Short mmCIF file of C-alpha atoms and ligand atoms in Angstrom, two decimals:
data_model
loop_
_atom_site.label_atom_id
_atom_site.label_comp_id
_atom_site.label_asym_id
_atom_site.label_seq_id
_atom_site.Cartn_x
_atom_site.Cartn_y
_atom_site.Cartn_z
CA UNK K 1083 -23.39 -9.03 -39.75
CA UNK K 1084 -20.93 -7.19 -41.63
CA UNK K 1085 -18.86 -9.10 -44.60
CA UNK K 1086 -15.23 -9.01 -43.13
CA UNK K 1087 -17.17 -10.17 -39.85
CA UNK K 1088 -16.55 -14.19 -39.20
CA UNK K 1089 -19.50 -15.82 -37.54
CA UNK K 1090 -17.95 -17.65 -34.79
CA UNK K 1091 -21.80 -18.81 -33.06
CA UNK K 1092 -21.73 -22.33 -34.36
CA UNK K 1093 -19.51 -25.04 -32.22
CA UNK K 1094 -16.79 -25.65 -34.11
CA UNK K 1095 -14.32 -29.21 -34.31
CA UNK K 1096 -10.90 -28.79 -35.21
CA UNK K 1097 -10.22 -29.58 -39.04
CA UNK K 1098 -7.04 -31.93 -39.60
CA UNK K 1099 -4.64 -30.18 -41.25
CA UNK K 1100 -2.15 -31.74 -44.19
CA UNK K 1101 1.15 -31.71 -42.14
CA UNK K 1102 4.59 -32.20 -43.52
CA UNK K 1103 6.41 -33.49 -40.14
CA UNK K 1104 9.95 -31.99 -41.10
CA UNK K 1105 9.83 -28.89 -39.66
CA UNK K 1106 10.16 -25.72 -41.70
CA UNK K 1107 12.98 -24.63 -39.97
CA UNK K 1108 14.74 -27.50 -41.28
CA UNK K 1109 13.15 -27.23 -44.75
CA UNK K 1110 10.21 -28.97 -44.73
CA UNK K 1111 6.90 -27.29 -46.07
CA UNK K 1112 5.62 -24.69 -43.28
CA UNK K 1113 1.84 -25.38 -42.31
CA UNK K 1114 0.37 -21.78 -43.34
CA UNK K 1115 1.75 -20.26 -46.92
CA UNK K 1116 -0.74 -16.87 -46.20
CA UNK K 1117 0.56 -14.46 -43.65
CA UNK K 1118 -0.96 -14.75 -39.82
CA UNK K 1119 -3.48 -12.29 -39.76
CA UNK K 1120 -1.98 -10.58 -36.74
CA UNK K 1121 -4.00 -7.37 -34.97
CA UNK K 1122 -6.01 -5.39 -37.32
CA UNK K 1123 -3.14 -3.17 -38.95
CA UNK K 1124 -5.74 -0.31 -38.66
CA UNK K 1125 -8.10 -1.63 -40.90
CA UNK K 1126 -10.34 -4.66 -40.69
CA UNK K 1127 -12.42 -3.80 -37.55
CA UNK K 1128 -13.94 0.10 -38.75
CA UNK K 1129 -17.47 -0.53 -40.55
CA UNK K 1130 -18.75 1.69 -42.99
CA UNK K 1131 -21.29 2.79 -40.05
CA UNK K 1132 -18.40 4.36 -38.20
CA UNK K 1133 -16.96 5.72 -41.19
CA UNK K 1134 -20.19 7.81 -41.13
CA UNK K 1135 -20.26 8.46 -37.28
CA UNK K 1136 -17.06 10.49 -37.87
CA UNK K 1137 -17.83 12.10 -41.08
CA UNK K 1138 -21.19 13.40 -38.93
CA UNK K 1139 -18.84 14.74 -36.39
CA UNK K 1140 -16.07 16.24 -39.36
CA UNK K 1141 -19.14 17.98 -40.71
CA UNK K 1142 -20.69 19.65 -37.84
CA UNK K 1143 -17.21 21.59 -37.83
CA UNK K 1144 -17.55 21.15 -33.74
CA UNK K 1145 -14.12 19.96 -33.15
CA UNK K 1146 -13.85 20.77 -29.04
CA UNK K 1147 -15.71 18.71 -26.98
CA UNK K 1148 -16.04 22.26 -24.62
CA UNK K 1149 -17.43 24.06 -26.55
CA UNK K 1150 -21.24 26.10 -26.45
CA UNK K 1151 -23.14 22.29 -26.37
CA UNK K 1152 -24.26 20.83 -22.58
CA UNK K 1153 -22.20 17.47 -22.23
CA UNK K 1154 -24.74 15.51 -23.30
CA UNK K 1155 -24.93 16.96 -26.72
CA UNK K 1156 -21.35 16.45 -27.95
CA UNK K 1157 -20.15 13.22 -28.76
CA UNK K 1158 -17.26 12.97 -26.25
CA UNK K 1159 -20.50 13.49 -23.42
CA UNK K 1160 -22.24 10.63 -25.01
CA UNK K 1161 -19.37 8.02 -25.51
CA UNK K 1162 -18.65 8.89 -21.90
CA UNK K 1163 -22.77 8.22 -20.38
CA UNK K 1164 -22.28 4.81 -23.03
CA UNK K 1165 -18.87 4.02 -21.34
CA UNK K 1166 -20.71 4.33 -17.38
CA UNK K 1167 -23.67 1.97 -18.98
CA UNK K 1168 -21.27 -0.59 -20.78
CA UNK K 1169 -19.05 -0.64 -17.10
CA UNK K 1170 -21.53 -0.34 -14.73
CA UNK K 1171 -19.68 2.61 -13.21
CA UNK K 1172 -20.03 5.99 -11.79
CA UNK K 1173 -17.86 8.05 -14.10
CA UNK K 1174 -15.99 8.04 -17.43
CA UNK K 1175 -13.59 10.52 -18.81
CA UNK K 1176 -12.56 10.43 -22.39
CA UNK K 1177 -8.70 10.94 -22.90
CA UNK K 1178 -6.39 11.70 -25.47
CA UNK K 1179 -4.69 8.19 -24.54
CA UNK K 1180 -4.45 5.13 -22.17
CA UNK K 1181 -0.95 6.23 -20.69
CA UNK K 1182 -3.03 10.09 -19.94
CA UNK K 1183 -5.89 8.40 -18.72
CA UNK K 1184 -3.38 6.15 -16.37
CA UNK K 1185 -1.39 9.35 -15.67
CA UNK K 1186 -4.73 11.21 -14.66
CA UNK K 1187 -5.86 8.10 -12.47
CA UNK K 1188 -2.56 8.76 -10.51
CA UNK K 1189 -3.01 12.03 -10.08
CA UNK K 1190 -5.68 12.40 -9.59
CA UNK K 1191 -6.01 10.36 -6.68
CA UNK K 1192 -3.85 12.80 -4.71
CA UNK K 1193 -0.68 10.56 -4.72
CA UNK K 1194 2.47 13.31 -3.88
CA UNK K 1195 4.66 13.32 -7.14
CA UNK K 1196 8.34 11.55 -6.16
CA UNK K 1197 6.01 8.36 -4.57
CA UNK K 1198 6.69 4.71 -5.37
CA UNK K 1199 4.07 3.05 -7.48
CA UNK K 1200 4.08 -0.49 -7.51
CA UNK K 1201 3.76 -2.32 -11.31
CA UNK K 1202 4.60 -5.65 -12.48
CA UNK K 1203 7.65 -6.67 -14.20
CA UNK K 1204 5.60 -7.79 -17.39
CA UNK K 1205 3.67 -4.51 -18.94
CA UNK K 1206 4.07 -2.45 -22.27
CA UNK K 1207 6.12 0.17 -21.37
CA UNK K 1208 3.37 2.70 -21.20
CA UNK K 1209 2.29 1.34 -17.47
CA UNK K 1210 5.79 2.66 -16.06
CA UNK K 1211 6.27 6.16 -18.18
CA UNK K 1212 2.32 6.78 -17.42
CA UNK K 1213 3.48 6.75 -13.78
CA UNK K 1214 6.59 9.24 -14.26
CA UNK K 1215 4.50 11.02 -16.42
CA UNK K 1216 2.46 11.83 -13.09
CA UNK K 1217 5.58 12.44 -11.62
CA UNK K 1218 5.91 9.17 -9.44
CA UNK K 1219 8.34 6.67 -9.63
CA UNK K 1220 7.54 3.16 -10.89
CA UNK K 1221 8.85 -0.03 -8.44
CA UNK K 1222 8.80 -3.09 -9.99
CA UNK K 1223 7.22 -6.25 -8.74
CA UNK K 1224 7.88 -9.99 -9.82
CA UNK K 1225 5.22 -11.98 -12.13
CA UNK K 1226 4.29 -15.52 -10.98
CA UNK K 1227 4.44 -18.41 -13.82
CA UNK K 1228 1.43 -17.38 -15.40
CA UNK K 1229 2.89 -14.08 -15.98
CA UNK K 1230 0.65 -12.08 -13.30
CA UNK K 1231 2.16 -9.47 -10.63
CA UNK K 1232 3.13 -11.83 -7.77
CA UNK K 1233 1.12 -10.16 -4.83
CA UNK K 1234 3.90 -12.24 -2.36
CA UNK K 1235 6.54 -10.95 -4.04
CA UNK K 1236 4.59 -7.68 -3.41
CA UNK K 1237 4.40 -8.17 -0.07
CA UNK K 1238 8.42 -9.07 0.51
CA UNK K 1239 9.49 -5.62 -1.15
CA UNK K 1240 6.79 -3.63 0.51
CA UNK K 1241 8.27 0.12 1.79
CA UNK K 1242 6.03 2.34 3.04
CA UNK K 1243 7.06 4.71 -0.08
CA UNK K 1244 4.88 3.00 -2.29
CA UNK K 1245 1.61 4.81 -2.10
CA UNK K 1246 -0.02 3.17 -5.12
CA UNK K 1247 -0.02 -0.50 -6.66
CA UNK K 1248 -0.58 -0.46 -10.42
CA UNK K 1249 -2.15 -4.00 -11.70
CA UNK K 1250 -1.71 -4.60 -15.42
CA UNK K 1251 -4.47 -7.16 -16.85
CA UNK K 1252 -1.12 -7.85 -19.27
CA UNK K 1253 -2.10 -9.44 -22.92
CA UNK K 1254 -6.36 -9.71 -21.86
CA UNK K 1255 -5.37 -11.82 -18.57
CA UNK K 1256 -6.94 -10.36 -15.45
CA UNK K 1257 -4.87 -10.22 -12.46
CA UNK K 1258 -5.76 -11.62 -9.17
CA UNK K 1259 -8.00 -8.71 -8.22
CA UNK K 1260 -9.16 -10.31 -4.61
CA UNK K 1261 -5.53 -10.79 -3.44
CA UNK K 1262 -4.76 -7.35 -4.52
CA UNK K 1263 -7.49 -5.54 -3.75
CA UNK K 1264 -6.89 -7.39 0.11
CA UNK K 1265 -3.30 -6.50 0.34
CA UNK K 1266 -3.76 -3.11 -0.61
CA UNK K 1267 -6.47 -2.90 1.93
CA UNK K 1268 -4.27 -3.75 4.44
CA UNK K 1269 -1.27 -1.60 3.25
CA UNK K 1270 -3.84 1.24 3.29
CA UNK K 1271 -2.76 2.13 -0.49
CA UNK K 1272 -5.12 2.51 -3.78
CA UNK K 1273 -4.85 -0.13 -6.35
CA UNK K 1274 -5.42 1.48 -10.39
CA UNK K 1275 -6.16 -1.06 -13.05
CA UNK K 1276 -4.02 -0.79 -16.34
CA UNK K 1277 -6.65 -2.59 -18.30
CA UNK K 1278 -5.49 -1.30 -21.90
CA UNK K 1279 -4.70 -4.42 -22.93
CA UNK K 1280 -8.19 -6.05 -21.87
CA UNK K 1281 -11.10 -3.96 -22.79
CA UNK K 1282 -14.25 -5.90 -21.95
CA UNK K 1283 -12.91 -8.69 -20.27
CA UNK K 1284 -14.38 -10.33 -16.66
CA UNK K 1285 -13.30 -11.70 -13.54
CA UNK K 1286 -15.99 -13.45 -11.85
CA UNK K 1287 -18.56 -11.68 -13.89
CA UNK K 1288 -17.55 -7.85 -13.51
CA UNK K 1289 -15.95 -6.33 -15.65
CA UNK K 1290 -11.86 -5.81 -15.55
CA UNK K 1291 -11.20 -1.59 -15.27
CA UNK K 1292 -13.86 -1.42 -12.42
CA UNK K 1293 -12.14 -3.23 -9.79
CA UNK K 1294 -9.22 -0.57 -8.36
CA UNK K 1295 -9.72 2.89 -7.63
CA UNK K 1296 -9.50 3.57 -11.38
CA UNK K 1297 -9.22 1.94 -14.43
CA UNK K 1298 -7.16 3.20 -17.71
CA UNK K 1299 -8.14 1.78 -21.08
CA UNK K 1300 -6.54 2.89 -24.82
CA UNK K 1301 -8.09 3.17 -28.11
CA UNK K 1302 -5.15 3.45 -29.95
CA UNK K 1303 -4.96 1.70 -33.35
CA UNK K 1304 -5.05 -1.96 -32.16
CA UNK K 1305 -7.22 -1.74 -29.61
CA UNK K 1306 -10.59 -3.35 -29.74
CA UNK K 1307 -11.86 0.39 -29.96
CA UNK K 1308 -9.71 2.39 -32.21
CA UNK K 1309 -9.45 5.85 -32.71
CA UNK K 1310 -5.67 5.52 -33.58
CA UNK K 1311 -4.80 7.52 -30.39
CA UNK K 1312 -7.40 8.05 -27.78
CA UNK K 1313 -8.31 6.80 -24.09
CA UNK K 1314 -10.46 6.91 -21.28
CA UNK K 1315 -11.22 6.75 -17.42
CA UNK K 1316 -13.10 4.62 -15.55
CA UNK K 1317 -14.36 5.47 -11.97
CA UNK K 1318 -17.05 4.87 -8.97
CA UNK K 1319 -15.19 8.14 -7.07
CA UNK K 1320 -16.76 11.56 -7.76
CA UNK K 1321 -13.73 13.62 -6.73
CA UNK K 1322 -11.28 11.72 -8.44
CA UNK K 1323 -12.99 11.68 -11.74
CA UNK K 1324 -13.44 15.78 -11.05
CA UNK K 1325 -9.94 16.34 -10.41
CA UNK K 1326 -8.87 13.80 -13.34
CA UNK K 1327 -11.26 16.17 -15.55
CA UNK K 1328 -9.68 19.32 -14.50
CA UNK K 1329 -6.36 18.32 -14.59
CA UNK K 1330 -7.68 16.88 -18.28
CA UNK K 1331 -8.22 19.97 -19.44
CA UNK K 1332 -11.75 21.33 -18.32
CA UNK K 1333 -11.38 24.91 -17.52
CA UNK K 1334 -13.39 28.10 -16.67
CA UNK K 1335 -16.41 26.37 -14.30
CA UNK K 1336 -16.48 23.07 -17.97
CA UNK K 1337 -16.21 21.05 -14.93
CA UNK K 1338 -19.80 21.22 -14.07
CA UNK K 1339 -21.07 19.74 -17.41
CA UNK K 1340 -19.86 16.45 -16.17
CA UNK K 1341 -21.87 17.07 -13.14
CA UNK K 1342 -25.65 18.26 -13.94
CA UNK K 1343 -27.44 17.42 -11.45
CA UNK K 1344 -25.58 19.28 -8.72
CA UNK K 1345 -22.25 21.16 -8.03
CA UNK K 1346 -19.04 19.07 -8.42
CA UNK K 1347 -17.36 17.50 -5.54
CA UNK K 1348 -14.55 19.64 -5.51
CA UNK K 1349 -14.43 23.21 -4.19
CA UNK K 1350 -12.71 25.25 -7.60
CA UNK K 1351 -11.22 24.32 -10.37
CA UNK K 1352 -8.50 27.01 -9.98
CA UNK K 1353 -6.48 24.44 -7.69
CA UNK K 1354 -4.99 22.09 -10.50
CA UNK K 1355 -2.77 22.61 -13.44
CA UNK K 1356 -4.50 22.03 -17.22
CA UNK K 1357 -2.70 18.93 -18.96
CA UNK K 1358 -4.49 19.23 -22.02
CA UNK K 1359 -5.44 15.44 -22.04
CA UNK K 1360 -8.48 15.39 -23.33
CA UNK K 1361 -10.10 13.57 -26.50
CA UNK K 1362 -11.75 15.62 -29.49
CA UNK K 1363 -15.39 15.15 -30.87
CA UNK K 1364 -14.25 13.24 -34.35
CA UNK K 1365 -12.62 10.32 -32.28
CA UNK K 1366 -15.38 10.12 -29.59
CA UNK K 1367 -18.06 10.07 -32.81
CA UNK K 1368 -15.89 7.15 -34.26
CA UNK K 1369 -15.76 5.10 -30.46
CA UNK K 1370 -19.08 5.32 -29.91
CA UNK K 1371 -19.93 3.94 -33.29
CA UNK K 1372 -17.50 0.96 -32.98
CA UNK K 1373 -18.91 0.60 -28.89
CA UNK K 1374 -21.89 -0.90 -30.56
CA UNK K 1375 -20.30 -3.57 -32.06
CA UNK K 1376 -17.64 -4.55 -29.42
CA UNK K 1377 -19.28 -7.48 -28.21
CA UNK K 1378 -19.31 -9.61 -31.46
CA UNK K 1379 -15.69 -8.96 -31.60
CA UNK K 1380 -15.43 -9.85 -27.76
CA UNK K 1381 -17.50 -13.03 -28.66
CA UNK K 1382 -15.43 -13.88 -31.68
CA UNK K 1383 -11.55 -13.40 -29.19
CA UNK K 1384 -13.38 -15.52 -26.53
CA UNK K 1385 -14.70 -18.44 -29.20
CA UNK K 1386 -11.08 -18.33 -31.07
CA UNK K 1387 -9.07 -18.53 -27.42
CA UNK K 1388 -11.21 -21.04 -25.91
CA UNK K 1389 -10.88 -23.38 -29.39
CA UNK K 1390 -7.38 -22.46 -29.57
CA UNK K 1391 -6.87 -23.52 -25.74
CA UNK K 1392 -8.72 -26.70 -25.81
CA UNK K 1393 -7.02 -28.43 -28.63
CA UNK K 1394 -4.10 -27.62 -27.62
CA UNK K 1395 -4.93 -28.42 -23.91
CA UNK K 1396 -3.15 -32.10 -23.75
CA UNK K 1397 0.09 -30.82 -25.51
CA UNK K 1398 2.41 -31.76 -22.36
CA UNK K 1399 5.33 -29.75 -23.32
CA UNK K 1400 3.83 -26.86 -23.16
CA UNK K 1401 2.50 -24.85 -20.17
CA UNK K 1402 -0.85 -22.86 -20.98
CA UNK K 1403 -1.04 -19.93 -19.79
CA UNK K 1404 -3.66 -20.24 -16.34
CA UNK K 1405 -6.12 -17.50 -15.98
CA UNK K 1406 -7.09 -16.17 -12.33
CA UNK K 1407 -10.16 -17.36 -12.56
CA UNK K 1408 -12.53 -19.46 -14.90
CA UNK K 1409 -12.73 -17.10 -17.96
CA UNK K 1410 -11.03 -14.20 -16.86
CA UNK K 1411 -9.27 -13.55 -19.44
CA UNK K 1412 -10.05 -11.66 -23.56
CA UNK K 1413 -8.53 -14.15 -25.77
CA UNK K 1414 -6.48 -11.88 -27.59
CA UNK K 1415 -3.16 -13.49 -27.38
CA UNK K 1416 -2.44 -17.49 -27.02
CA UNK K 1417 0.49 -17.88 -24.60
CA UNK K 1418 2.33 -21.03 -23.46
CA UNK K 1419 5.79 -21.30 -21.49
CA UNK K 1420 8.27 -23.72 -22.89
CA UNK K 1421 11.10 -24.31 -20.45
CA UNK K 1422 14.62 -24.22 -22.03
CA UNK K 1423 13.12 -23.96 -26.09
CA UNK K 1424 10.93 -20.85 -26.08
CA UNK K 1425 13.27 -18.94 -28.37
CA UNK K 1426 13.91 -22.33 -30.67
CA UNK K 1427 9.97 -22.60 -30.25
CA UNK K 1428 8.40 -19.40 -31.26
CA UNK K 1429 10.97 -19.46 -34.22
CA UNK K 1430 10.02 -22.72 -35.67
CA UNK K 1431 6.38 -21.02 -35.29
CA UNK K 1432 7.59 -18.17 -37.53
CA UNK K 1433 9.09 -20.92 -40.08
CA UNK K 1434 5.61 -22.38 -39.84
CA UNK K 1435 3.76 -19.43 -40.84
CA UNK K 1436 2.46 -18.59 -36.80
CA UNK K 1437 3.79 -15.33 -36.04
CA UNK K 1438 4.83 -15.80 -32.16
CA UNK K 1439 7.04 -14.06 -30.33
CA UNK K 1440 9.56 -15.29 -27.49
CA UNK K 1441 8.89 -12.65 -24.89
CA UNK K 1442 11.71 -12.48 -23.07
CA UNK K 1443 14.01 -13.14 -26.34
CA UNK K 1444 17.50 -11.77 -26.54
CA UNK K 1445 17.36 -12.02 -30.03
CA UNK K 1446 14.27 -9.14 -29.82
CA UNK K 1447 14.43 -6.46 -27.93
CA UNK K 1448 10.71 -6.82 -26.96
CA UNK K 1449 9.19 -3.52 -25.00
CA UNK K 1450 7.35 -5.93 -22.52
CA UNK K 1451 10.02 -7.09 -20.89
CA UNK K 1452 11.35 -4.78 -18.21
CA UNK K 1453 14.92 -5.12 -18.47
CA UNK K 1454 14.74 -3.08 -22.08
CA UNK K 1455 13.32 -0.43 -20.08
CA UNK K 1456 16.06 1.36 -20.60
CA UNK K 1457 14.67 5.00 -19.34
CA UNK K 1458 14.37 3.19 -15.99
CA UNK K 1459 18.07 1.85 -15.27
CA UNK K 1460 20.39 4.20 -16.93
CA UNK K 1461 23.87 2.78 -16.93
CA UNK K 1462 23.15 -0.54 -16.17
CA UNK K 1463 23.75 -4.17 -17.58
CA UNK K 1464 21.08 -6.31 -18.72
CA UNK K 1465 22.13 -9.30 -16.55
CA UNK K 1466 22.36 -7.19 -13.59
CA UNK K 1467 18.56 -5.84 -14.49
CA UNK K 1468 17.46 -9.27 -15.13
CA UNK K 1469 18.78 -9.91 -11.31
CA UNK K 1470 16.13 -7.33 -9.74
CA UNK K 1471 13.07 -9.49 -10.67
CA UNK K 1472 14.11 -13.66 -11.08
CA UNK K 1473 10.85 -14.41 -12.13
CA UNK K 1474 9.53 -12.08 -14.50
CA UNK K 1475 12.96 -12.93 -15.96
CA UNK K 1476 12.52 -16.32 -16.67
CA UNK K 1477 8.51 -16.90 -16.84
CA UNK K 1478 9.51 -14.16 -20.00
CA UNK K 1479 12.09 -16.17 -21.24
CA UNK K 1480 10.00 -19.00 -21.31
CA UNK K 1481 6.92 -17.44 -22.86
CA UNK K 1482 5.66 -17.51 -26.54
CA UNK K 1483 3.16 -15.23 -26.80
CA UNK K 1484 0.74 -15.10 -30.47
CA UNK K 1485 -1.85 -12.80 -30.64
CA UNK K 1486 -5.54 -13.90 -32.07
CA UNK K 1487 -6.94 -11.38 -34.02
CA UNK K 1488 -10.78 -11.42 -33.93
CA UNK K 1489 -10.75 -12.03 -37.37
CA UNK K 1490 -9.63 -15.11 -37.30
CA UNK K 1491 -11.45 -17.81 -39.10
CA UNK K 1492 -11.69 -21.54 -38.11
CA UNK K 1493 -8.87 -22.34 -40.97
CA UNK K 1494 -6.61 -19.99 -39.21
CA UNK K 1495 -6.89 -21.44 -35.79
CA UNK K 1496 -6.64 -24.71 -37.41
CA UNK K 1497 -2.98 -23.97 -38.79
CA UNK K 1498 -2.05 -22.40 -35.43
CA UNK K 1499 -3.27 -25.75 -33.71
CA UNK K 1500 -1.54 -28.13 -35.90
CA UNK K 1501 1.89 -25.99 -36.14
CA UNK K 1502 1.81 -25.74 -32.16
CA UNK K 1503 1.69 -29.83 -32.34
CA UNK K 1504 4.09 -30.18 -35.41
CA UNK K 1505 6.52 -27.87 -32.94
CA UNK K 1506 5.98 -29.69 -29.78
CA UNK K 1507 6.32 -33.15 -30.85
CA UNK K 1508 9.26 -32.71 -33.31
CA UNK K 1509 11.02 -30.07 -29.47
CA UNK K 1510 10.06 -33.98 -27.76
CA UNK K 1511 12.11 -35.99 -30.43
CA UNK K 1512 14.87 -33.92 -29.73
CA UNK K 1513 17.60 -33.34 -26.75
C1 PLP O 2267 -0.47 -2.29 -20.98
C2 PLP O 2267 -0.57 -0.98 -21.67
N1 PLP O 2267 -0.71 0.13 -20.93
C3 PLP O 2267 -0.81 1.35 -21.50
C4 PLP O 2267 -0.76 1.52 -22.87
C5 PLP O 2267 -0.78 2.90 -23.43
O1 PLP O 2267 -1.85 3.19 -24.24
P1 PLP O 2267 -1.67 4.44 -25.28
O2 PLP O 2267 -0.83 3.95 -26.39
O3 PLP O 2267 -3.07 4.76 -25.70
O4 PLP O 2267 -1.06 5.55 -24.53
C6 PLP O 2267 -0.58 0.39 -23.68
C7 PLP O 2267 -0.53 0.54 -25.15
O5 PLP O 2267 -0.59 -0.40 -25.90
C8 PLP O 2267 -0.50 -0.88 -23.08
O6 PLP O 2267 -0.34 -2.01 -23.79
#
């Protein structure tokens, strides 16, 4: 184990921690003096090991993954044959990001550019501009209370424009794949996973990305992989994942390196444009040197969430955040709802030395909440954008949303327990 790695395989007990009740909004000594060590600001998670992995790639001066090498002597070929073992899937493509690799999905599939696709309310703002980027138009869908797309609400707006549904596993929390996947079924549509923001989470034991047609991941700076831009493709469809690597960038017969054991499923090459999406040697070298280690951080976000979640569990003002199913979920980011007090809440948590974050804030104009998508309704007011999805509006308003870094230690989650209890009981004393 690494030095800057915290060993989270012992049980642990929540510590008491000193508390001055008066909150530090109202002057009274905050719980944590240190700053909350939120995301990895680039740094923390990159081991001398993959330090090296990239230098080996800077050195070999073989930049392009296309270049003389068969696929399974560049580094971009190997991260992708590591990315079908660690999935359990067909094919992977390597991508210069997660809102290409969503784009690609899209089209890819075949969907006609100008057609609905269906996303919920509550994504980063990549999810929608990855689907105009593939020249389709996003439709938003409502998010129940726990903040996933509301297939009912789904089902109420349905048109028969909307040729794709786009599930977002939002902030690590899978969505409600069986209800999806059934309703899409029936409608006859694909259903792509957005699972950027939960790389090597489960639901019921598989493993979130794998579910839908296709699933998009990012390894963009604070990802659990990072390459500080880069992304990839997951897929179980041989056509799909050959038009997604054409239209990627794989020209003049490169296709069939991704296929060596026989032709690829599609006739030429010569019938899709060249986006240029594709990811370079030096990142792929990096990825497949941090793969290695991603489940010890996985362990570490699951240990932190589930400590985080229990001792917080009998808190009855505020309303955990429910997973789909048991576990299906990363543990990257604690969130609660907090009816009427979630702006008041998350900044008393501030005070306290918690950085959280009121989702659907006015106060912040927070790029997960779809009425700052501004790109998408040109002209009009924010109340009258807030109108379109009821839900998502409020569940957002309600939310405080921290994230858990994987490097937290037990002390941390110690000062995020006690500040969520100094909050909540001194939000009970009052009106
Ligand atoms: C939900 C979601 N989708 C897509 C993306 C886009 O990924 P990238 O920044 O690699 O394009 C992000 C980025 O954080 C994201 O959070």
């Amino acid at each position: 184990m690494a030095d800057n790695e915290i060993d989270n395989s012992a049980s642990i007990r929540p510590v008491p921690v000193a508390i001055d009740s008066r909150l530090a909004l109202d002057g009274g000594s905050p719980v944590r003096q240190s700053p909350w060590p939120t995301y990895d600001r680039g740094a923390v998670c990159v081991y001398p090991e993959d330090e090296e992995a990239a230098l080996r790639a800077i050195r070999s001066h073989l930049y392009f993954r296309y270049d003389y090498r068969p696929a399974h002597e560049t580094e971009c070929g190997r991260f992708e044959a590591e990315l079908c073992r660690y999935f359990g899937c067909k094919h992977a493509l390597a991508t210069s990001s997660g809102t290409t690799a969503l784009a690609l999905a899209i089209m890819a599939a075949g969907i006609a550019p100008g057609s609905l696709i269906a996303c919920p309310g509550f994504t980063f703002a990549a999810t929608p501009s990855a689907i105009m980027l593939a020249g389709c138009t996003p439709f938003l869908v409502d998010v129940d209370e726990d903040l996933h797309l509301d297939v009912a609400d789904l089902r109420k707006r349905w048109t028969s424009e909307i040729k794709g549904i786009m599930v977002v596993h939002m902030r690590g929390f899978a969505g409600d794949m069986a209800a999806l996947l059934d309703f899409a079924d029936d409608m006859g549509v694909p259903v792509f996973e957005d699972a950027v923001p939960a790389l090597g989470a489960e639901l019921g034991g598989r493993k979130l990305g794998t579910f839908g047609l296709a699933g998009a991941f990012s390894t963009q700076s604070d990802k659990s992989l990072n390459s500080g831009e880069g992304g990839f493709l997951v897929t179980d469809d041989s056509a799909l994942f050959a038009r997604a690597t054409v239209l990627s960038g794989a020209y003049e017969g490169r296709l069939r390196r991704h296929f060596p054991d026989g032709e690829p499923p599609i006739p030429t090459d010569l019938d899709l444009p060249l986006l240029s999406f594709r990811m370079d040697e030096i990142r792929a070298a990096l990825l497949r040197s941090e793969l290695e280690r991603l489940p010890i951080r996985l362990a570490a976000f699951r240990t932190n969430y589930d400590y985080v979640a229990s001792a917080l569990a009998d808190v009855r003002n505020i309303q955990i955040r429910r997973p789909v199913a048991p576990g299906a979920y990363l543990g990257e980011a604690f969130i609660f709802r907090v009816p009427g007090r979630a702006q008041w809440f998350a900044r008393a948590l501030c005070h306290e030395g918690i950085e959280a974050r009121n989702l659907g804030s006015d106060a912040d104009t927070n790029i997960r909440a779809f009425w700052n998508w501004r790109f998408l309704f040109t002209g009009m007011a924010t109340a009258a954008v807030q109108d379109l999805l009821p839900n998502a509006t409020r569940y957002l308003q309600e939310a405080v949303d921290i994230p858990l870094s994987s490097t937290l230690t037990q002390a941390d989650c110690d000062h995020l327990i006690a500040a969520v209890r100094k909050v909540a009981e001194a939000a009970a004393g009052q009106p």
